[in-house]
PDB file of C-alpha atoms and ligand atoms in Angstrom:
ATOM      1  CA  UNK C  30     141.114 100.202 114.201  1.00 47.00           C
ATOM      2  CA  UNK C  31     139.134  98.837 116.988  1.00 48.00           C
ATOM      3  CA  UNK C  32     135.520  97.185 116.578  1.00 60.00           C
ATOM      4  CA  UNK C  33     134.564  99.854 119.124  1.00 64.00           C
ATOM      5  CA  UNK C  34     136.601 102.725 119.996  1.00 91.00           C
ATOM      6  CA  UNK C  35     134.346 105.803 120.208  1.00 96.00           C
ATOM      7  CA  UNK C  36     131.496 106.196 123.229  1.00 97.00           C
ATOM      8  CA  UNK C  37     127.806 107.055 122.045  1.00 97.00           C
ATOM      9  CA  UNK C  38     128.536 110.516 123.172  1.00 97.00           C
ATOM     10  CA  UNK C  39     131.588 110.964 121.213  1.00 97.00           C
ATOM     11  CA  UNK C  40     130.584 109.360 118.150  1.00 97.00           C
ATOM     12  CA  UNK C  41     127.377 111.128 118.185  1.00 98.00           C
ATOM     13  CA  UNK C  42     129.242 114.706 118.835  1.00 97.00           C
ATOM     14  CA  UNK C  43     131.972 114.003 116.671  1.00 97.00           C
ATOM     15  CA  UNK C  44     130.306 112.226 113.380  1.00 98.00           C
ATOM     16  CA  UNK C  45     130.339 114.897 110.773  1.00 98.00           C
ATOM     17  CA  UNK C  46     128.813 114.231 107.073  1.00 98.00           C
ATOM     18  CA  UNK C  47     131.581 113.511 104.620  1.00 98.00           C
ATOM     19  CA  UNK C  48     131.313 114.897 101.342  1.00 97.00           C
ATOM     20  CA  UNK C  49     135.169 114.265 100.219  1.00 97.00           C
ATOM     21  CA  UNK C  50     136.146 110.706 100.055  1.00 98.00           C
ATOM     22  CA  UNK C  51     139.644 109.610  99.230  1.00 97.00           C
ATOM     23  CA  UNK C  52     138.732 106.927  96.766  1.00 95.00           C
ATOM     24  CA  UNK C  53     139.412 103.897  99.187  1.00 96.00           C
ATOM     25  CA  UNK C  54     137.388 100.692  98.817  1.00 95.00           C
ATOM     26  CA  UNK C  55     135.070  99.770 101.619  1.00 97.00           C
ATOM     27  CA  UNK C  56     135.858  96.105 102.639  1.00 97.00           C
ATOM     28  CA  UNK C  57     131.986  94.619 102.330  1.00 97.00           C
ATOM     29  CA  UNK C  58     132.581  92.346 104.979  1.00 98.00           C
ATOM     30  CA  UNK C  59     132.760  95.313 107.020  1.00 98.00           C
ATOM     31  CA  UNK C  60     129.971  97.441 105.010  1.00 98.00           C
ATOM     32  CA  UNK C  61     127.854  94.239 105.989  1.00 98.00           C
ATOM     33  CA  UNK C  62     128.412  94.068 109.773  1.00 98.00           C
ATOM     34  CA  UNK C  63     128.205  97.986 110.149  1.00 98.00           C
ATOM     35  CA  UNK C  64     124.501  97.535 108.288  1.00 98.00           C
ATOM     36  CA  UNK C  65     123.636  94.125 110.626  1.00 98.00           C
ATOM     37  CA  UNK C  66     124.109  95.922 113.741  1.00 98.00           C
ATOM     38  CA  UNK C  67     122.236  99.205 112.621  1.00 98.00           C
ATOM     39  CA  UNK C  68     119.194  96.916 112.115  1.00 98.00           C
ATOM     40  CA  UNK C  69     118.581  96.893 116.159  1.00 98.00           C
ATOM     41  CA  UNK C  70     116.733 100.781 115.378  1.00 98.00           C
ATOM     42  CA  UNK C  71     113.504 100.947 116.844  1.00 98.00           C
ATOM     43  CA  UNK C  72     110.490 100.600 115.077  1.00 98.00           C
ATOM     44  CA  UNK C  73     106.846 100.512 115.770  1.00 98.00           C
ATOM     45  CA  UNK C  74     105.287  97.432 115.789  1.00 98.00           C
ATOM     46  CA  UNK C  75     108.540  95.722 114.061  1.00 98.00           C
ATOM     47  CA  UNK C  76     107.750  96.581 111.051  1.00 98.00           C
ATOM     48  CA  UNK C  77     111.241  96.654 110.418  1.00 98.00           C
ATOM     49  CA  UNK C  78     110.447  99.287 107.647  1.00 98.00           C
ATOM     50  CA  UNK C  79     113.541  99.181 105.368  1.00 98.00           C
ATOM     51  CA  UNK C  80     115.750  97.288 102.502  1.00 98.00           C
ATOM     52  CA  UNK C  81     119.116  98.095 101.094  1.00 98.00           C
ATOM     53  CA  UNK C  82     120.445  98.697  97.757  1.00 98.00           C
ATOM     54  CA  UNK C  83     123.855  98.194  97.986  1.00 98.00           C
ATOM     55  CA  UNK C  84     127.297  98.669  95.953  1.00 98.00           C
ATOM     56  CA  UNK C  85     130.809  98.515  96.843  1.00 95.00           C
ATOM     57  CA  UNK C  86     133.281  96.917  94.822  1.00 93.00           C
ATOM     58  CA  UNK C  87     132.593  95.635  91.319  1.00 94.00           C
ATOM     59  CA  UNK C  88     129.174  96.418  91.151  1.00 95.00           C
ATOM     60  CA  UNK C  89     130.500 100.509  91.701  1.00 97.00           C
ATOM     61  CA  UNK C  90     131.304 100.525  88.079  1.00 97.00           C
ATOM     62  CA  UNK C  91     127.728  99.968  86.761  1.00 97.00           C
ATOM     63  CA  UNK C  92     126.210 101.833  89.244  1.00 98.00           C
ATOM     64  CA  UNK C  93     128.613 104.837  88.348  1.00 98.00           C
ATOM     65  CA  UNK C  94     126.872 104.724  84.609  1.00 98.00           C
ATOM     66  CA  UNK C  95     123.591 105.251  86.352  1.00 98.00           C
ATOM     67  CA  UNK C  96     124.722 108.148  88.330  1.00 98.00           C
ATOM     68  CA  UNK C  97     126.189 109.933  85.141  1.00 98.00           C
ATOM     69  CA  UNK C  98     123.010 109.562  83.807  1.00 98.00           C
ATOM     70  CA  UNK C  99     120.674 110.635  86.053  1.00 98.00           C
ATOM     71  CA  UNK C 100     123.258 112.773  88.102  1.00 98.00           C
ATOM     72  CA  UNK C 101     125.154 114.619  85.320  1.00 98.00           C
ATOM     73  CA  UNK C 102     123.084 117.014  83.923  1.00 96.00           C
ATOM     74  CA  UNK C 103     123.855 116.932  79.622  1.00 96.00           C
ATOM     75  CA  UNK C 104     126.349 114.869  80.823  1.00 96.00           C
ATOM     76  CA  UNK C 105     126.932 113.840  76.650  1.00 96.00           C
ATOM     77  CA  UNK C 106     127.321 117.112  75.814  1.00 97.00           C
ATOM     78  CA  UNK C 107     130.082 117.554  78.194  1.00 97.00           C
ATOM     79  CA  UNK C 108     133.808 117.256  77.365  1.00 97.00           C
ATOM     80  CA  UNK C 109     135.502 114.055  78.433  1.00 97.00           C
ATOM     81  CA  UNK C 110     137.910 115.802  80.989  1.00 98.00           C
ATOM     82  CA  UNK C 111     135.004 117.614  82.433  1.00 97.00           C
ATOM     83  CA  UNK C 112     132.483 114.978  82.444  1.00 97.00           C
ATOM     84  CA  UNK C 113     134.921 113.126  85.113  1.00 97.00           C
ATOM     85  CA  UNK C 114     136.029 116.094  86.761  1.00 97.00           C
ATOM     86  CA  UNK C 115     131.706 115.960  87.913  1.00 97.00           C
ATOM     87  CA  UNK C 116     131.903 112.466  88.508  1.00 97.00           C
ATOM     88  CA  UNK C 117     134.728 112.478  91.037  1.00 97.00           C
ATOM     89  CA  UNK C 118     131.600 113.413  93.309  1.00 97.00           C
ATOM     90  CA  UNK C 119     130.313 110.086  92.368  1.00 98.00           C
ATOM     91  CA  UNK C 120     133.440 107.552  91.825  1.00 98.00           C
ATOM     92  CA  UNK C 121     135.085 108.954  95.308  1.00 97.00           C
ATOM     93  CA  UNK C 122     132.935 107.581  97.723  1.00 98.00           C
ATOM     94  CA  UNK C 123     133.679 103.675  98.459  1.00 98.00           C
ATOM     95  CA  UNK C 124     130.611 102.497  98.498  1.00 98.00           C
ATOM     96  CA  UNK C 125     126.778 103.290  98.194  1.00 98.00           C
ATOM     97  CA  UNK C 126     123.513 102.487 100.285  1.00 98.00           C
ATOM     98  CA  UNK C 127     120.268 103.163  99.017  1.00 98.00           C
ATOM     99  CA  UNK C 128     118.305 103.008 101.971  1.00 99.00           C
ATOM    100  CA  UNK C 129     114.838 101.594 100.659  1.00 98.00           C
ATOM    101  CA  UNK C 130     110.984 102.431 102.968  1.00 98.00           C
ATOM    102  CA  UNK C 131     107.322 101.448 102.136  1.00 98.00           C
ATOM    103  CA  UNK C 132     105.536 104.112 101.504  1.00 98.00           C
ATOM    104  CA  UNK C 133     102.446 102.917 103.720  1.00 98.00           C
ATOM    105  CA  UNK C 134      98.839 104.223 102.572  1.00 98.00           C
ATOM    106  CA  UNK C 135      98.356 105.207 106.120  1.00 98.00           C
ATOM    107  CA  UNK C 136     100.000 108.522 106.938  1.00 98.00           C
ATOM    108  CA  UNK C 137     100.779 107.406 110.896  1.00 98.00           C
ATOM    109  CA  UNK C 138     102.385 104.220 109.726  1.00 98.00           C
ATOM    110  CA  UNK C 139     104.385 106.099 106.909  1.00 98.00           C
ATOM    111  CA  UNK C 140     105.644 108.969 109.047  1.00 98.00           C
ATOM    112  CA  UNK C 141     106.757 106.413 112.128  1.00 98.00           C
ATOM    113  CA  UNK C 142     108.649 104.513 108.982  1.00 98.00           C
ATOM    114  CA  UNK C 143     110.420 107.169 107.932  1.00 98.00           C
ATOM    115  CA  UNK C 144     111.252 108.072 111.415  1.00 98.00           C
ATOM    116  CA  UNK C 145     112.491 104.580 111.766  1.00 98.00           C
ATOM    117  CA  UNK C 146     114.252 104.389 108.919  1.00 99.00           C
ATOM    118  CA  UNK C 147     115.802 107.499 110.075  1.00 98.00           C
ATOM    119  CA  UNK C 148     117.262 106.199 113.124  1.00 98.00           C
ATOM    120  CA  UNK C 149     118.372 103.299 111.504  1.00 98.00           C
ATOM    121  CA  UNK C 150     120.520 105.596 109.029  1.00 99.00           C
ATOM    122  CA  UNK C 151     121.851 107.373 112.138  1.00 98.00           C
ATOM    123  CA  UNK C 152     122.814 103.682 113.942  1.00 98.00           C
ATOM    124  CA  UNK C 153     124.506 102.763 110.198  1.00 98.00           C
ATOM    125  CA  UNK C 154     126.626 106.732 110.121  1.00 98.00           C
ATOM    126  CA  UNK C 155     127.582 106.319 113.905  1.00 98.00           C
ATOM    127  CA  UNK C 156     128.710 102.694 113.541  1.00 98.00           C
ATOM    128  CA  UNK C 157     130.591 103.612 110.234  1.00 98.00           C
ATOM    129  CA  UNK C 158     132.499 106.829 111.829  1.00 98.00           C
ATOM    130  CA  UNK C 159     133.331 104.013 114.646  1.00 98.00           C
ATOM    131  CA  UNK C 160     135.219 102.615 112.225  1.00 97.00           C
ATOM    132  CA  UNK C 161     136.452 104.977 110.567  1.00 97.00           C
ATOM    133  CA  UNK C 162     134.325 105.567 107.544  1.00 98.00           C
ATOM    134  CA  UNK C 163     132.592 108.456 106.821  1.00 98.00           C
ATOM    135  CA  UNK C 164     129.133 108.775 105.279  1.00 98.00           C
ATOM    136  CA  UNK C 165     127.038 111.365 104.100  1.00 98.00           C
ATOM    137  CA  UNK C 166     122.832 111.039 104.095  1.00 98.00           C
ATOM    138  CA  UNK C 167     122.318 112.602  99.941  1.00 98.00           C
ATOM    139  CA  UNK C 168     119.056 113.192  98.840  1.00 98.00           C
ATOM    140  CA  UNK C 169     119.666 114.419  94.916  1.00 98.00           C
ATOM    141  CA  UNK C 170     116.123 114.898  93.127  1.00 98.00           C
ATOM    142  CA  UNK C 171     116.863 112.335  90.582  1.00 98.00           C
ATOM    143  CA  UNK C 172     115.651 109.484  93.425  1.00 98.00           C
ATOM    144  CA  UNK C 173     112.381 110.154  92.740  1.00 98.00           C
ATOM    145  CA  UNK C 174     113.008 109.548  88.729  1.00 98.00           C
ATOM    146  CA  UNK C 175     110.924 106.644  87.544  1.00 98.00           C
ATOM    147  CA  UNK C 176     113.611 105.561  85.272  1.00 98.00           C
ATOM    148  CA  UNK C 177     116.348 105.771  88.069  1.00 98.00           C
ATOM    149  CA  UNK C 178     113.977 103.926  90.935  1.00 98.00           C
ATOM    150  CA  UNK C 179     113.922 101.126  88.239  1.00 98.00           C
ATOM    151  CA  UNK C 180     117.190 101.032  87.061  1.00 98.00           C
ATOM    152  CA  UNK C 181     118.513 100.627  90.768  1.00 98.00           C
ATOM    153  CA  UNK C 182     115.546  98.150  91.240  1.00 98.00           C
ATOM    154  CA  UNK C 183     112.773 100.079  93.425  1.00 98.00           C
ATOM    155  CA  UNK C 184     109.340  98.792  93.228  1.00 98.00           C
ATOM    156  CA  UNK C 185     106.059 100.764  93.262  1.00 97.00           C
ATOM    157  CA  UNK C 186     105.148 101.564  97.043  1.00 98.00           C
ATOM    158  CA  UNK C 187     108.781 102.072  97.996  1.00 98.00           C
ATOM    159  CA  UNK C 188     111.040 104.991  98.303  1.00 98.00           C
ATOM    160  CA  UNK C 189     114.784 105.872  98.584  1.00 98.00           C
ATOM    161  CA  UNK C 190     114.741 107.988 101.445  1.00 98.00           C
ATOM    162  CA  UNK C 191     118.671 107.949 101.558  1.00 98.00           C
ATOM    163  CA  UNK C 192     121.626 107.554  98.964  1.00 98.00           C
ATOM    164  CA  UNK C 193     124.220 106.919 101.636  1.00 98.00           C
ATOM    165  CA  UNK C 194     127.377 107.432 100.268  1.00 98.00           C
ATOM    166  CA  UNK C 195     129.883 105.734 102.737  1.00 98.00           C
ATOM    167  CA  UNK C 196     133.780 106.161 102.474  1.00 98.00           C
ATOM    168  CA  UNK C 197     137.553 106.552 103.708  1.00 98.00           C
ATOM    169  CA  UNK C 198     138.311 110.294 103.871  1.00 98.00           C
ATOM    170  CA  UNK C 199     141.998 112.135 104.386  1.00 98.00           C
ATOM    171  CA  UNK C 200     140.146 115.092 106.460  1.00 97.00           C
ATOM    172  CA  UNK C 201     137.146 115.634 108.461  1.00 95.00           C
ATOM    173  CA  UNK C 202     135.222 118.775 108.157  1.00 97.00           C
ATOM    174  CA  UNK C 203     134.853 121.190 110.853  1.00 97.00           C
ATOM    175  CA  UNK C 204     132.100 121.329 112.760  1.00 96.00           C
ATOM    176  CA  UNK C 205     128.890 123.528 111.981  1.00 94.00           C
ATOM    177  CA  UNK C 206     127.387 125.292 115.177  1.00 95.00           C
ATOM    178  CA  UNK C 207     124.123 123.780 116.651  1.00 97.00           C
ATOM    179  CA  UNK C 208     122.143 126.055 118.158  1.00 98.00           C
ATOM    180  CA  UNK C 209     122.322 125.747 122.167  1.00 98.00           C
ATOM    181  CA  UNK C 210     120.185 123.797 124.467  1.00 98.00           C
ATOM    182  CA  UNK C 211     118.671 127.377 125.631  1.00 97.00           C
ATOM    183  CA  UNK C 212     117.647 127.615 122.356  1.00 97.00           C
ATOM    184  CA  UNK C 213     115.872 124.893 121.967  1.00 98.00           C
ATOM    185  CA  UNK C 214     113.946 124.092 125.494  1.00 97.00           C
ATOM    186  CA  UNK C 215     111.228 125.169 127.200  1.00 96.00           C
ATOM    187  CA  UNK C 216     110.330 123.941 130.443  1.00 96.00           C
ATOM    188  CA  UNK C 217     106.850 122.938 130.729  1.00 94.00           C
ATOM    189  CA  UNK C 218     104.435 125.981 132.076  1.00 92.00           C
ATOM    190  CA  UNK C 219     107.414 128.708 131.589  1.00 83.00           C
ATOM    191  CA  UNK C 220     106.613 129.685 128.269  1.00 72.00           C
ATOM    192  CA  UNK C 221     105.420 133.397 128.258  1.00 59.00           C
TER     193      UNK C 221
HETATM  194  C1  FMN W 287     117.489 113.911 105.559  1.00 84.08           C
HETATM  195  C2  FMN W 287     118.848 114.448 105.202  1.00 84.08           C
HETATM  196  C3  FMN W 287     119.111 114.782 103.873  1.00 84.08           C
HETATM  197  C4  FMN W 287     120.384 115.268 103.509  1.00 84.08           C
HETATM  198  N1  FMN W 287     120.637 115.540 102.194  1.00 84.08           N
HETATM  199  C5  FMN W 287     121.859 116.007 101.828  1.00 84.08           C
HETATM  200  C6  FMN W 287     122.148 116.239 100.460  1.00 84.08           C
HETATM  201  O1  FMN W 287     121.319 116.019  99.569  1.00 84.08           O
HETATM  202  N2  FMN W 287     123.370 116.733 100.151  1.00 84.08           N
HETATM  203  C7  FMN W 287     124.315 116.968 101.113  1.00 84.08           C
HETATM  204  O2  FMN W 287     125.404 117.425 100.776  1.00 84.08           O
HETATM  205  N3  FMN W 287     124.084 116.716 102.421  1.00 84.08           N
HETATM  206  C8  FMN W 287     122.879 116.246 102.797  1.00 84.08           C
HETATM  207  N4  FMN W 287     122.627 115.958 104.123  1.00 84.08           N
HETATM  208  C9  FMN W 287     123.710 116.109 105.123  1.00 84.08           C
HETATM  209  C10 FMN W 287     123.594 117.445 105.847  1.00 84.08           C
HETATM  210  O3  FMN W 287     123.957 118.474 104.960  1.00 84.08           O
HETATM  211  C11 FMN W 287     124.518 117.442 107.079  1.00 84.08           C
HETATM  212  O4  FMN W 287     124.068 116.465 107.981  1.00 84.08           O
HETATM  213  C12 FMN W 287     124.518 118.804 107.772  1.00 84.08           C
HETATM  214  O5  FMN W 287     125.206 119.726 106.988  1.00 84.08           O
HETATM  215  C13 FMN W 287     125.174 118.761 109.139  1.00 84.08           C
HETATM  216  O6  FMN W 287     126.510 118.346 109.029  1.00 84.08           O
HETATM  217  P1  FMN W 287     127.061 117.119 109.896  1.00 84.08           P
HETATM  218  O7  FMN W 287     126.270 115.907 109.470  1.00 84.08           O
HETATM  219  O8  FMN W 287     128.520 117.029 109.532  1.00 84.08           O
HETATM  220  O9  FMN W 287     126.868 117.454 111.325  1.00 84.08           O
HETATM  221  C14 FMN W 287     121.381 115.456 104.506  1.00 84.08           C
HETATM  222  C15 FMN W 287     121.092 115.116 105.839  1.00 84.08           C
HETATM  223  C16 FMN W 287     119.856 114.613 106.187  1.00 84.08           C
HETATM  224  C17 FMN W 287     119.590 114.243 107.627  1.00 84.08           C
END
């Protein structure tokens, strides 16, 4: 595929969040350049509000063990067919990005982060589905666990706002309705 193939307006209309990988590794030469060029997000005062945690390749294996753990609920008490039958969910994707924020003491600075942060996850999903990957933003409780954050290597006074699961895929899902721009708009002075 081409570095660039899709217009904004395509790849923003046509992304979709993919929950079904097929299993294919993501190259991390091409992880890495999708994640260099999502770095141009705005953000206030350049605080540039973000790290990433990331695995693809090798380091999937450990970070698999950590998911079972923290992901698989009794996961030991679970036979050995249907302990990987749950962890397909986990070993499918190609690769993983924990997308890492400050949590600021000062509620502007922390909500503008966030929203930064957010955009940047957008640039990193649009540039992926560019390519061909699929991703899907995943925000399972078990981020917040103490013992997870410090397995994965989160210090105090950051958060994983995102476990970005990123990934070939056989089929894209359809399309759920947005609601339309009548909706959703008001014109300034017409509200009754
Ligand atoms: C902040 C945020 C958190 C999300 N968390 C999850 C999640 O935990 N599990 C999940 O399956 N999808 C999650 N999603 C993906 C949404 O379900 C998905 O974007 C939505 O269904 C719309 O589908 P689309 O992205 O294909 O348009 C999350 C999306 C966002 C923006």
């Amino acid at each position: 595929m081409n570095e660039q193939s899709l217009t904004v307006k395509d790849a923003i209309i046509q992304r979709r969040s993919i929950k079904l990988f097929n299993g294919q590794p993501v190259d991390r030469e091409v992880l890495l350049s999708i994640l260099e060029d999502a770095l141009w997000a705005p953000n206030h005062q350049l605080r540039q509000p973000w790290r990433f945690i990331v695995a693809c390749g090798s380091e999937l294996n450990e970070l698999h063990e950590l998911l079972k753990e923290y992901g698989i609920p009794k996961w030991h008490e679970l036979s050995e067919d249907a302990l990987e039958k749950q962890m397909q969910k986990y070993k499918n994707p190609g690769g993983y990005v924990f997308v890492i924020v400050p949590e600021d003491a000062r509620q502007k600075e922390r909500l503008e982060d966030y929203a930064a942060a957010s955009m940047l996850v957008q640039n990193i999903q649009l540039l992926a589905w560019d390519r061909g990957i699929g991703s899907c933003w995943k925000t399972p409780g078990f981020l917040d666990n103490p013992k997870f954050r410090e397995s994965l290597g989160v210090k105090p006074g950051e958060r994983i706002i995102s476990m970005l699961q990123v990934g070939y895929y056989d089929e894209a899902p359809k399309p759920k309705p947005r609601k339309s721009i009548e909706e959703v708009i008001t014109f300034f002075g017409n509200e009754n």
